[in-house]
């Protein structure tokens, strides 16, 4: 089992690699068919994909949570509910300690609007297929958003043949 070099990005080459994953002052977001290209000798890399489902009530901060990874600027004043499904692919490079191998984590955040999730029954099965993690978001200023998460977790526990998928609960606002 390999471990990651925590300081690799501090040298000139590591800095150039990280810069290739940024766009202006934020992390670059890639489309569904785009992939990052690395400069120099690390043109080949191993990619590890993770599908992460973001769940919670409307106005709980799901989209802002994802945006916090991309940029420190979050604009809650112009909020609109996520229509349907918004998939954000965030790539993050790491260098292995015991070899000159580069690895790139592809974090696929599936942000599903609460009303679309409830209204369209076909969204739920598609969203949990090949799922690696669920992140439940609640708002500290909306008690019902936390109660809804507890109810969802109880429902997940009662499902027969359920997969062992990690669940993370995060409070926002």
Short mmCIF file of N, CA and C in Angstrom, two decimals:
data_model
loop_
_atom_site.label_atom_id
_atom_site.label_comp_id
_atom_site.label_asym_id
_atom_site.label_seq_id
_atom_site.Cartn_x
_atom_site.Cartn_y
_atom_site.Cartn_z
N UNK A 1 0.85 -1.18 0.00
CA UNK A 1 0.00 0.00 0.00
C UNK A 1 0.89 1.23 0.00
N UNK A 2 0.63 2.13 -0.90
CA UNK A 2 1.40 3.35 -1.02
C UNK A 2 0.78 4.46 -0.20
N UNK A 3 1.60 5.42 0.13
CA UNK A 3 1.08 6.61 0.80
C UNK A 3 1.41 7.83 -0.05
N UNK A 4 0.82 8.95 0.30
CA UNK A 4 0.95 10.15 -0.50
C UNK A 4 2.02 11.07 0.07
N UNK A 5 2.71 11.76 -0.81
CA UNK A 5 3.70 12.76 -0.42
C UNK A 5 2.96 14.06 -0.15
N UNK A 6 2.91 14.48 1.10
CA UNK A 6 2.14 15.67 1.48
C UNK A 6 2.80 16.97 1.06
N UNK A 7 4.09 16.94 0.74
CA UNK A 7 4.81 18.17 0.43
C UNK A 7 5.20 18.31 -1.04
N UNK A 8 4.74 17.42 -1.90
CA UNK A 8 5.18 17.42 -3.29
C UNK A 8 4.82 18.70 -4.03
N UNK A 9 3.72 19.34 -3.65
CA UNK A 9 3.26 20.54 -4.35
C UNK A 9 4.06 21.79 -3.98
N UNK A 10 4.96 21.68 -3.00
CA UNK A 10 5.74 22.85 -2.56
C UNK A 10 6.93 23.13 -3.46
N UNK A 11 7.33 22.14 -4.28
CA UNK A 11 8.44 22.41 -5.21
C UNK A 11 7.90 23.02 -6.50
N UNK A 12 8.81 23.44 -7.39
CA UNK A 12 8.38 24.12 -8.62
C UNK A 12 7.50 23.24 -9.48
N UNK A 13 7.88 21.97 -9.64
CA UNK A 13 7.09 21.10 -10.49
C UNK A 13 5.70 20.85 -9.90
N UNK A 14 5.63 20.56 -8.61
CA UNK A 14 4.34 20.34 -7.96
C UNK A 14 3.44 21.55 -8.06
N UNK A 15 4.04 22.72 -7.95
CA UNK A 15 3.28 23.96 -8.09
C UNK A 15 2.70 24.09 -9.50
N UNK A 16 3.49 23.71 -10.52
CA UNK A 16 2.99 23.75 -11.91
C UNK A 16 1.85 22.77 -12.11
N UNK A 17 1.97 21.58 -11.51
CA UNK A 17 0.90 20.58 -11.63
C UNK A 17 -0.38 21.11 -11.01
N UNK A 18 -0.28 21.65 -9.80
CA UNK A 18 -1.47 22.19 -9.14
C UNK A 18 -2.07 23.35 -9.94
N UNK A 19 -1.21 24.16 -10.53
CA UNK A 19 -1.70 25.29 -11.31
C UNK A 19 -2.50 24.82 -12.53
N UNK A 20 -2.16 23.64 -13.06
CA UNK A 20 -2.90 23.13 -14.21
C UNK A 20 -4.32 22.67 -13.83
N UNK A 21 -4.59 22.55 -12.52
CA UNK A 21 -5.92 22.18 -12.03
C UNK A 21 -6.71 23.40 -11.58
N UNK A 22 -6.13 24.58 -11.76
CA UNK A 22 -6.81 25.80 -11.33
C UNK A 22 -7.16 26.67 -12.54
N UNK A 23 -8.14 27.50 -12.36
CA UNK A 23 -8.56 28.45 -13.37
C UNK A 23 -8.79 29.77 -12.64
N UNK A 24 -7.94 30.74 -12.90
CA UNK A 24 -7.94 32.02 -12.19
C UNK A 24 -7.74 31.75 -10.70
N UNK A 25 -8.68 32.14 -9.85
CA UNK A 25 -8.50 32.00 -8.40
C UNK A 25 -9.24 30.81 -7.81
N UNK A 26 -9.66 29.86 -8.64
CA UNK A 26 -10.41 28.74 -8.10
C UNK A 26 -10.04 27.43 -8.81
N UNK A 27 -10.47 26.33 -8.23
CA UNK A 27 -10.21 25.02 -8.81
C UNK A 27 -11.05 24.87 -10.07
N UNK A 28 -10.45 24.34 -11.12
CA UNK A 28 -11.15 24.19 -12.38
C UNK A 28 -12.15 23.04 -12.30
N UNK A 29 -13.34 23.28 -12.85
CA UNK A 29 -14.37 22.25 -12.93
C UNK A 29 -14.35 21.70 -14.35
N UNK A 30 -14.39 20.39 -14.47
CA UNK A 30 -14.34 19.74 -15.77
C UNK A 30 -15.72 19.20 -16.12
N UNK A 31 -16.03 19.20 -17.41
CA UNK A 31 -17.28 18.63 -17.88
C UNK A 31 -17.23 17.12 -17.85
N UNK A 32 -18.32 16.50 -18.25
CA UNK A 32 -18.42 15.04 -18.19
C UNK A 32 -17.40 14.32 -19.08
N UNK A 33 -17.03 14.92 -20.21
CA UNK A 33 -16.09 14.25 -21.11
C UNK A 33 -14.70 14.87 -21.07
N UNK A 34 -14.48 15.85 -20.22
CA UNK A 34 -13.16 16.47 -20.09
C UNK A 34 -12.34 15.78 -19.02
N UNK A 35 -11.02 15.83 -19.20
CA UNK A 35 -10.09 15.32 -18.19
C UNK A 35 -8.91 16.28 -18.11
N UNK A 36 -8.29 16.38 -16.95
CA UNK A 36 -7.14 17.27 -16.83
C UNK A 36 -5.91 16.70 -17.55
N UNK A 37 -5.05 17.58 -18.00
CA UNK A 37 -3.76 17.17 -18.56
C UNK A 37 -2.67 17.69 -17.64
N UNK A 38 -1.71 16.85 -17.36
CA UNK A 38 -0.62 17.22 -16.46
C UNK A 38 0.60 17.64 -17.27
N UNK A 39 1.33 18.63 -16.80
CA UNK A 39 2.53 19.08 -17.51
C UNK A 39 3.71 18.13 -17.29
N UNK A 40 4.65 18.17 -18.21
CA UNK A 40 5.92 17.48 -18.04
C UNK A 40 5.85 15.97 -18.07
N UNK A 41 6.63 15.35 -17.20
CA UNK A 41 6.81 13.89 -17.23
C UNK A 41 5.61 13.12 -16.69
N UNK A 42 4.70 13.78 -16.02
CA UNK A 42 3.53 13.09 -15.47
C UNK A 42 2.34 13.15 -16.41
N UNK A 43 2.55 12.83 -17.67
CA UNK A 43 1.45 12.85 -18.61
C UNK A 43 0.53 11.65 -18.40
N UNK A 44 1.05 10.60 -17.78
CA UNK A 44 0.24 9.43 -17.45
C UNK A 44 -0.04 9.45 -15.95
N UNK A 45 -1.27 9.18 -15.61
CA UNK A 45 -1.63 9.12 -14.20
C UNK A 45 -2.76 8.13 -14.01
N UNK A 46 -2.87 7.66 -12.80
CA UNK A 46 -3.95 6.75 -12.44
C UNK A 46 -5.08 7.58 -11.86
N UNK A 47 -6.30 7.31 -12.32
CA UNK A 47 -7.46 8.06 -11.84
C UNK A 47 -8.31 7.17 -10.95
N UNK A 48 -8.70 7.72 -9.81
CA UNK A 48 -9.57 7.02 -8.88
C UNK A 48 -10.86 7.84 -8.77
N UNK A 49 -11.98 7.24 -9.21
CA UNK A 49 -13.26 7.94 -9.23
C UNK A 49 -14.06 7.68 -7.97
N UNK A 50 -14.74 8.74 -7.51
CA UNK A 50 -15.65 8.64 -6.37
C UNK A 50 -16.94 9.35 -6.73
N UNK A 51 -18.05 8.65 -6.55
CA UNK A 51 -19.37 9.25 -6.77
C UNK A 51 -19.95 9.59 -5.40
N UNK A 52 -20.21 10.88 -5.20
CA UNK A 52 -20.66 11.39 -3.90
C UNK A 52 -22.02 12.05 -4.09
N UNK A 53 -23.01 11.53 -3.41
CA UNK A 53 -24.37 12.06 -3.50
C UNK A 53 -24.60 13.05 -2.37
N UNK A 54 -25.04 14.26 -2.73
CA UNK A 54 -25.31 15.31 -1.76
C UNK A 54 -26.83 15.39 -1.58
N UNK A 55 -27.28 15.18 -0.34
CA UNK A 55 -28.72 15.16 -0.04
C UNK A 55 -29.06 16.17 1.04
N UNK A 56 -30.27 16.70 0.99
CA UNK A 56 -30.76 17.62 2.01
C UNK A 56 -31.92 18.42 1.48
N UNK A 57 -32.59 19.13 2.38
CA UNK A 57 -33.73 19.97 2.02
C UNK A 57 -33.29 21.13 1.14
N UNK A 58 -34.27 21.71 0.45
CA UNK A 58 -34.03 22.95 -0.28
C UNK A 58 -33.53 24.02 0.70
N UNK A 59 -32.63 24.85 0.25
CA UNK A 59 -32.06 25.95 1.03
C UNK A 59 -31.19 25.49 2.21
N UNK A 60 -30.76 24.23 2.22
CA UNK A 60 -29.91 23.77 3.32
C UNK A 60 -28.44 24.06 3.07
N UNK A 61 -28.05 24.36 1.83
CA UNK A 61 -26.67 24.71 1.54
C UNK A 61 -25.89 23.66 0.77
N UNK A 62 -26.59 22.76 0.06
CA UNK A 62 -25.91 21.69 -0.69
C UNK A 62 -25.01 22.26 -1.77
N UNK A 63 -25.54 23.14 -2.59
CA UNK A 63 -24.75 23.72 -3.68
C UNK A 63 -23.63 24.60 -3.13
N UNK A 64 -23.90 25.35 -2.09
CA UNK A 64 -22.86 26.18 -1.47
C UNK A 64 -21.74 25.32 -0.89
N UNK A 65 -22.09 24.16 -0.34
CA UNK A 65 -21.08 23.23 0.17
C UNK A 65 -20.13 22.81 -0.95
N UNK A 66 -20.68 22.43 -2.10
CA UNK A 66 -19.85 22.04 -3.24
C UNK A 66 -19.02 23.23 -3.72
N UNK A 67 -19.65 24.39 -3.81
CA UNK A 67 -18.94 25.59 -4.26
C UNK A 67 -17.80 25.98 -3.32
N UNK A 68 -17.89 25.61 -2.05
CA UNK A 68 -16.82 25.93 -1.11
C UNK A 68 -15.52 25.21 -1.44
N UNK A 69 -15.59 24.08 -2.14
CA UNK A 69 -14.39 23.38 -2.58
C UNK A 69 -13.75 24.09 -3.77
N UNK A 70 -14.59 24.72 -4.56
CA UNK A 70 -14.15 25.30 -5.81
C UNK A 70 -13.61 26.71 -5.62
N UNK A 71 -14.29 27.50 -4.83
CA UNK A 71 -13.92 28.89 -4.62
C UNK A 71 -14.34 29.31 -3.22
N UNK A 72 -13.63 30.26 -2.68
CA UNK A 72 -13.99 30.74 -1.35
C UNK A 72 -15.16 31.72 -1.42
N UNK A 73 -15.54 32.12 -2.64
CA UNK A 73 -16.64 33.07 -2.81
C UNK A 73 -17.95 32.32 -2.98
N UNK A 74 -18.83 32.45 -2.00
CA UNK A 74 -20.15 31.81 -2.06
C UNK A 74 -21.19 32.90 -2.03
N UNK A 75 -22.07 32.89 -3.02
CA UNK A 75 -23.10 33.91 -3.14
C UNK A 75 -24.46 33.30 -2.79
N UNK A 76 -24.85 33.42 -1.54
CA UNK A 76 -26.15 32.89 -1.10
C UNK A 76 -27.30 33.84 -1.40
N UNK A 77 -26.99 35.07 -1.77
CA UNK A 77 -28.05 36.06 -2.00
C UNK A 77 -28.84 35.79 -3.26
N UNK A 78 -28.22 35.15 -4.23
CA UNK A 78 -28.89 34.88 -5.50
C UNK A 78 -29.26 33.40 -5.61
N UNK A 79 -29.79 32.85 -4.54
CA UNK A 79 -30.07 31.42 -4.50
C UNK A 79 -31.28 31.05 -5.36
N UNK A 80 -31.11 29.98 -6.11
CA UNK A 80 -32.24 29.31 -6.76
C UNK A 80 -32.04 27.82 -6.51
N UNK A 81 -33.12 27.11 -6.38
CA UNK A 81 -33.02 25.67 -6.13
C UNK A 81 -32.41 24.97 -7.34
N UNK A 82 -31.57 23.99 -7.09
CA UNK A 82 -30.96 23.22 -8.16
C UNK A 82 -32.06 22.50 -8.94
N UNK A 83 -32.16 22.79 -10.25
CA UNK A 83 -33.18 22.10 -11.06
C UNK A 83 -32.65 20.74 -11.50
N UNK A 84 -33.28 19.67 -11.06
CA UNK A 84 -32.84 18.34 -11.47
C UNK A 84 -31.53 17.95 -10.80
N UNK A 85 -30.58 17.47 -11.61
CA UNK A 85 -29.29 16.98 -11.10
C UNK A 85 -28.18 17.84 -11.67
N UNK A 86 -27.28 18.28 -10.81
CA UNK A 86 -26.08 18.98 -11.25
C UNK A 86 -24.88 18.16 -10.80
N UNK A 87 -24.09 17.69 -11.76
CA UNK A 87 -22.91 16.88 -11.45
C UNK A 87 -21.68 17.75 -11.59
N UNK A 88 -20.89 17.83 -10.53
CA UNK A 88 -19.66 18.61 -10.52
C UNK A 88 -18.49 17.66 -10.35
N UNK A 89 -17.60 17.61 -11.34
CA UNK A 89 -16.40 16.77 -11.26
C UNK A 89 -15.22 17.61 -10.80
N UNK A 90 -14.69 17.26 -9.66
CA UNK A 90 -13.56 17.96 -9.09
C UNK A 90 -12.38 17.00 -9.08
N UNK A 91 -11.29 17.37 -9.75
CA UNK A 91 -10.10 16.53 -9.80
C UNK A 91 -9.06 17.08 -8.83
N UNK A 92 -8.39 16.17 -8.14
CA UNK A 92 -7.33 16.59 -7.22
C UNK A 92 -6.14 15.65 -7.36
N UNK A 93 -4.94 16.20 -7.72
CA UNK A 93 -3.75 15.36 -7.93
C UNK A 93 -3.01 15.07 -6.63
N UNK A 94 -2.42 13.90 -6.55
CA UNK A 94 -1.52 13.54 -5.45
C UNK A 94 -0.35 12.76 -6.03
N UNK A 95 0.79 12.81 -5.34
CA UNK A 95 1.97 12.07 -5.77
C UNK A 95 2.24 10.99 -4.74
N UNK A 96 2.54 9.80 -5.22
CA UNK A 96 2.82 8.67 -4.34
C UNK A 96 4.24 8.82 -3.78
N UNK A 97 4.47 8.37 -2.55
CA UNK A 97 5.77 8.49 -1.90
C UNK A 97 6.77 7.48 -2.46
N UNK A 98 6.38 6.23 -2.61
CA UNK A 98 7.33 5.17 -2.94
C UNK A 98 7.61 5.00 -4.44
N UNK A 99 7.03 5.83 -5.26
CA UNK A 99 7.30 5.74 -6.69
C UNK A 99 7.06 7.10 -7.33
N UNK A 100 7.39 7.22 -8.56
CA UNK A 100 7.19 8.48 -9.27
C UNK A 100 5.82 8.52 -9.94
N UNK A 101 4.86 7.86 -9.33
CA UNK A 101 3.53 7.77 -9.93
C UNK A 101 2.64 8.90 -9.42
N UNK A 102 1.83 9.42 -10.34
CA UNK A 102 0.87 10.46 -10.00
C UNK A 102 -0.52 9.82 -9.98
N UNK A 103 -1.32 10.22 -9.03
CA UNK A 103 -2.69 9.74 -8.95
C UNK A 103 -3.61 10.96 -8.91
N UNK A 104 -4.76 10.84 -9.54
CA UNK A 104 -5.71 11.94 -9.56
C UNK A 104 -7.05 11.41 -9.04
N UNK A 105 -7.55 12.07 -8.00
CA UNK A 105 -8.87 11.73 -7.48
C UNK A 105 -9.91 12.52 -8.27
N UNK A 106 -10.92 11.82 -8.76
CA UNK A 106 -12.04 12.44 -9.46
C UNK A 106 -13.24 12.36 -8.53
N UNK A 107 -13.55 13.48 -7.91
CA UNK A 107 -14.68 13.54 -6.99
C UNK A 107 -15.91 14.02 -7.76
N UNK A 108 -16.84 13.14 -8.00
CA UNK A 108 -18.06 13.48 -8.73
C UNK A 108 -19.18 13.77 -7.75
N UNK A 109 -19.46 15.05 -7.52
CA UNK A 109 -20.52 15.46 -6.60
C UNK A 109 -21.85 15.52 -7.35
N UNK A 110 -22.82 14.75 -6.91
CA UNK A 110 -24.17 14.74 -7.49
C UNK A 110 -25.07 15.56 -6.58
N UNK A 111 -25.37 16.77 -7.03
CA UNK A 111 -26.22 17.69 -6.29
C UNK A 111 -27.61 17.60 -6.91
N UNK A 112 -28.57 17.09 -6.15
CA UNK A 112 -29.92 16.89 -6.66
C UNK A 112 -30.88 17.82 -5.93
N UNK A 113 -31.60 18.61 -6.71
CA UNK A 113 -32.60 19.50 -6.12
C UNK A 113 -33.63 18.69 -5.35
N UNK A 114 -33.99 19.17 -4.17
CA UNK A 114 -34.89 18.43 -3.29
C UNK A 114 -36.25 18.15 -3.94
N UNK A 115 -36.82 19.14 -4.59
CA UNK A 115 -38.14 18.91 -5.20
C UNK A 115 -38.05 17.96 -6.39
N UNK A 116 -36.96 18.03 -7.16
CA UNK A 116 -36.79 17.10 -8.29
C UNK A 116 -36.60 15.68 -7.78
N UNK A 117 -35.87 15.53 -6.66
CA UNK A 117 -35.64 14.20 -6.08
C UNK A 117 -36.95 13.57 -5.64
N UNK A 118 -37.84 14.38 -5.09
CA UNK A 118 -39.13 13.87 -4.62
C UNK A 118 -40.13 13.68 -5.76
N UNK A 119 -40.05 14.55 -6.77
CA UNK A 119 -41.04 14.53 -7.85
C UNK A 119 -40.79 13.43 -8.88
N UNK A 120 -39.54 13.24 -9.26
CA UNK A 120 -39.21 12.29 -10.33
C UNK A 120 -38.63 11.01 -9.72
N UNK A 121 -39.39 9.95 -9.76
CA UNK A 121 -38.99 8.71 -9.09
C UNK A 121 -37.80 8.03 -9.74
N UNK A 122 -37.50 8.33 -10.98
CA UNK A 122 -36.37 7.69 -11.66
C UNK A 122 -35.02 8.28 -11.24
N UNK A 123 -35.02 9.43 -10.59
CA UNK A 123 -33.76 10.05 -10.18
C UNK A 123 -33.08 9.25 -9.08
N UNK A 124 -33.84 8.78 -8.11
CA UNK A 124 -33.25 8.08 -6.97
C UNK A 124 -32.46 6.84 -7.37
N UNK A 125 -33.01 5.92 -8.18
CA UNK A 125 -32.21 4.75 -8.56
C UNK A 125 -30.94 5.11 -9.35
N UNK A 126 -31.04 6.10 -10.23
CA UNK A 126 -29.87 6.50 -11.01
C UNK A 126 -28.81 7.15 -10.12
N UNK A 127 -29.22 7.86 -9.10
CA UNK A 127 -28.26 8.56 -8.25
C UNK A 127 -27.50 7.64 -7.31
N UNK A 128 -28.07 6.50 -6.95
CA UNK A 128 -27.39 5.61 -6.01
C UNK A 128 -26.60 4.50 -6.71
N UNK A 129 -26.71 4.40 -8.02
CA UNK A 129 -25.96 3.38 -8.76
C UNK A 129 -24.46 3.69 -8.68
N UNK A 130 -23.68 2.71 -8.27
CA UNK A 130 -22.21 2.85 -8.13
C UNK A 130 -21.83 3.97 -7.18
N UNK A 131 -22.58 4.17 -6.12
CA UNK A 131 -22.36 5.25 -5.17
C UNK A 131 -21.24 4.89 -4.19
N UNK A 132 -20.38 5.87 -3.89
CA UNK A 132 -19.29 5.66 -2.94
C UNK A 132 -19.55 6.30 -1.58
N UNK A 133 -20.36 7.37 -1.55
CA UNK A 133 -20.58 8.08 -0.29
C UNK A 133 -21.82 8.95 -0.41
N UNK A 134 -22.54 9.12 0.71
CA UNK A 134 -23.65 10.07 0.79
C UNK A 134 -23.25 11.15 1.78
N UNK A 135 -23.47 12.40 1.38
CA UNK A 135 -23.28 13.52 2.31
C UNK A 135 -24.64 14.17 2.51
N UNK A 136 -25.11 14.15 3.75
CA UNK A 136 -26.37 14.78 4.10
C UNK A 136 -26.05 16.18 4.63
N UNK A 137 -26.72 17.18 4.06
CA UNK A 137 -26.51 18.57 4.46
C UNK A 137 -27.77 19.06 5.18
N UNK A 138 -27.57 19.68 6.34
CA UNK A 138 -28.69 20.31 7.03
C UNK A 138 -28.29 21.73 7.40
N UNK A 139 -29.28 22.55 7.65
CA UNK A 139 -29.04 23.94 8.05
C UNK A 139 -29.30 24.08 9.54
N UNK A 140 -28.37 24.74 10.23
CA UNK A 140 -28.54 24.96 11.66
C UNK A 140 -29.74 25.86 11.96
N UNK A 141 -30.19 26.61 10.96
CA UNK A 141 -31.32 27.50 11.18
C UNK A 141 -32.66 26.88 10.75
N UNK A 142 -32.62 25.63 10.33
CA UNK A 142 -33.84 24.92 9.91
C UNK A 142 -33.86 23.55 10.59
N UNK A 143 -34.52 23.49 11.74
CA UNK A 143 -34.57 22.24 12.52
C UNK A 143 -35.11 21.07 11.70
N UNK A 144 -36.11 21.34 10.85
CA UNK A 144 -36.73 20.28 10.06
C UNK A 144 -35.73 19.64 9.10
N UNK A 145 -34.74 20.40 8.64
CA UNK A 145 -33.75 19.82 7.72
C UNK A 145 -32.95 18.72 8.41
N UNK A 146 -32.69 18.86 9.72
CA UNK A 146 -31.99 17.82 10.47
C UNK A 146 -32.91 16.63 10.73
N UNK A 147 -34.14 16.89 11.07
CA UNK A 147 -35.11 15.82 11.31
C UNK A 147 -35.30 14.98 10.04
N UNK A 148 -35.34 15.66 8.89
CA UNK A 148 -35.46 14.94 7.61
C UNK A 148 -34.29 13.98 7.38
N UNK A 149 -33.10 14.40 7.77
CA UNK A 149 -31.92 13.53 7.62
C UNK A 149 -32.06 12.30 8.51
N UNK A 150 -32.47 12.50 9.74
CA UNK A 150 -32.65 11.36 10.65
C UNK A 150 -33.68 10.38 10.08
N UNK A 151 -34.76 10.90 9.52
CA UNK A 151 -35.78 10.04 8.91
C UNK A 151 -35.21 9.30 7.70
N UNK A 152 -34.42 9.98 6.89
CA UNK A 152 -33.79 9.33 5.73
C UNK A 152 -32.85 8.22 6.16
N UNK A 153 -32.08 8.46 7.21
CA UNK A 153 -31.15 7.43 7.70
C UNK A 153 -31.91 6.21 8.24
N UNK A 154 -33.01 6.44 8.93
CA UNK A 154 -33.83 5.32 9.42
C UNK A 154 -34.38 4.52 8.25
N UNK A 155 -34.83 5.23 7.22
CA UNK A 155 -35.36 4.56 6.03
C UNK A 155 -34.27 3.74 5.34
N UNK A 156 -33.07 4.28 5.24
CA UNK A 156 -31.96 3.56 4.61
C UNK A 156 -31.61 2.29 5.39
N UNK A 157 -31.64 2.38 6.72
CA UNK A 157 -31.33 1.23 7.56
C UNK A 157 -32.35 0.11 7.40
N UNK A 158 -33.59 0.46 7.14
CA UNK A 158 -34.63 -0.55 7.05
C UNK A 158 -34.71 -1.23 5.68
N UNK A 159 -34.00 -0.70 4.69
CA UNK A 159 -34.05 -1.29 3.35
C UNK A 159 -33.36 -2.66 3.34
N UNK A 160 -34.01 -3.68 2.79
CA UNK A 160 -33.35 -4.98 2.68
C UNK A 160 -32.27 -4.91 1.59
N UNK A 161 -31.23 -5.69 1.76
CA UNK A 161 -30.13 -5.78 0.80
C UNK A 161 -29.46 -4.43 0.54
N UNK A 162 -29.44 -3.57 1.53
CA UNK A 162 -28.81 -2.28 1.33
C UNK A 162 -27.29 -2.43 1.35
N UNK A 163 -26.63 -1.59 0.57
CA UNK A 163 -25.18 -1.62 0.52
C UNK A 163 -24.61 -0.81 1.68
N UNK A 164 -23.40 -1.15 2.09
CA UNK A 164 -22.72 -0.42 3.15
C UNK A 164 -22.01 0.78 2.54
N UNK A 165 -22.72 1.89 2.45
CA UNK A 165 -22.18 3.12 1.88
C UNK A 165 -22.00 4.11 3.03
N UNK A 166 -20.82 4.73 3.13
CA UNK A 166 -20.60 5.70 4.21
C UNK A 166 -21.55 6.89 4.10
N UNK A 167 -22.04 7.32 5.23
CA UNK A 167 -22.91 8.49 5.32
C UNK A 167 -22.21 9.55 6.17
N UNK A 168 -22.20 10.77 5.68
CA UNK A 168 -21.59 11.90 6.39
C UNK A 168 -22.69 12.94 6.57
N UNK A 169 -22.76 13.54 7.77
CA UNK A 169 -23.75 14.58 8.03
C UNK A 169 -23.00 15.88 8.32
N UNK A 170 -23.39 16.95 7.59
CA UNK A 170 -22.71 18.24 7.73
C UNK A 170 -23.75 19.33 7.95
N UNK A 171 -23.51 20.16 8.96
CA UNK A 171 -24.37 21.31 9.23
C UNK A 171 -23.80 22.56 8.58
N UNK A 172 -24.67 23.37 7.99
CA UNK A 172 -24.24 24.62 7.32
C UNK A 172 -24.95 25.81 7.92
N UNK A 173 -24.56 26.99 7.49
CA UNK A 173 -25.16 28.28 7.88
C UNK A 173 -25.07 28.46 9.36
#
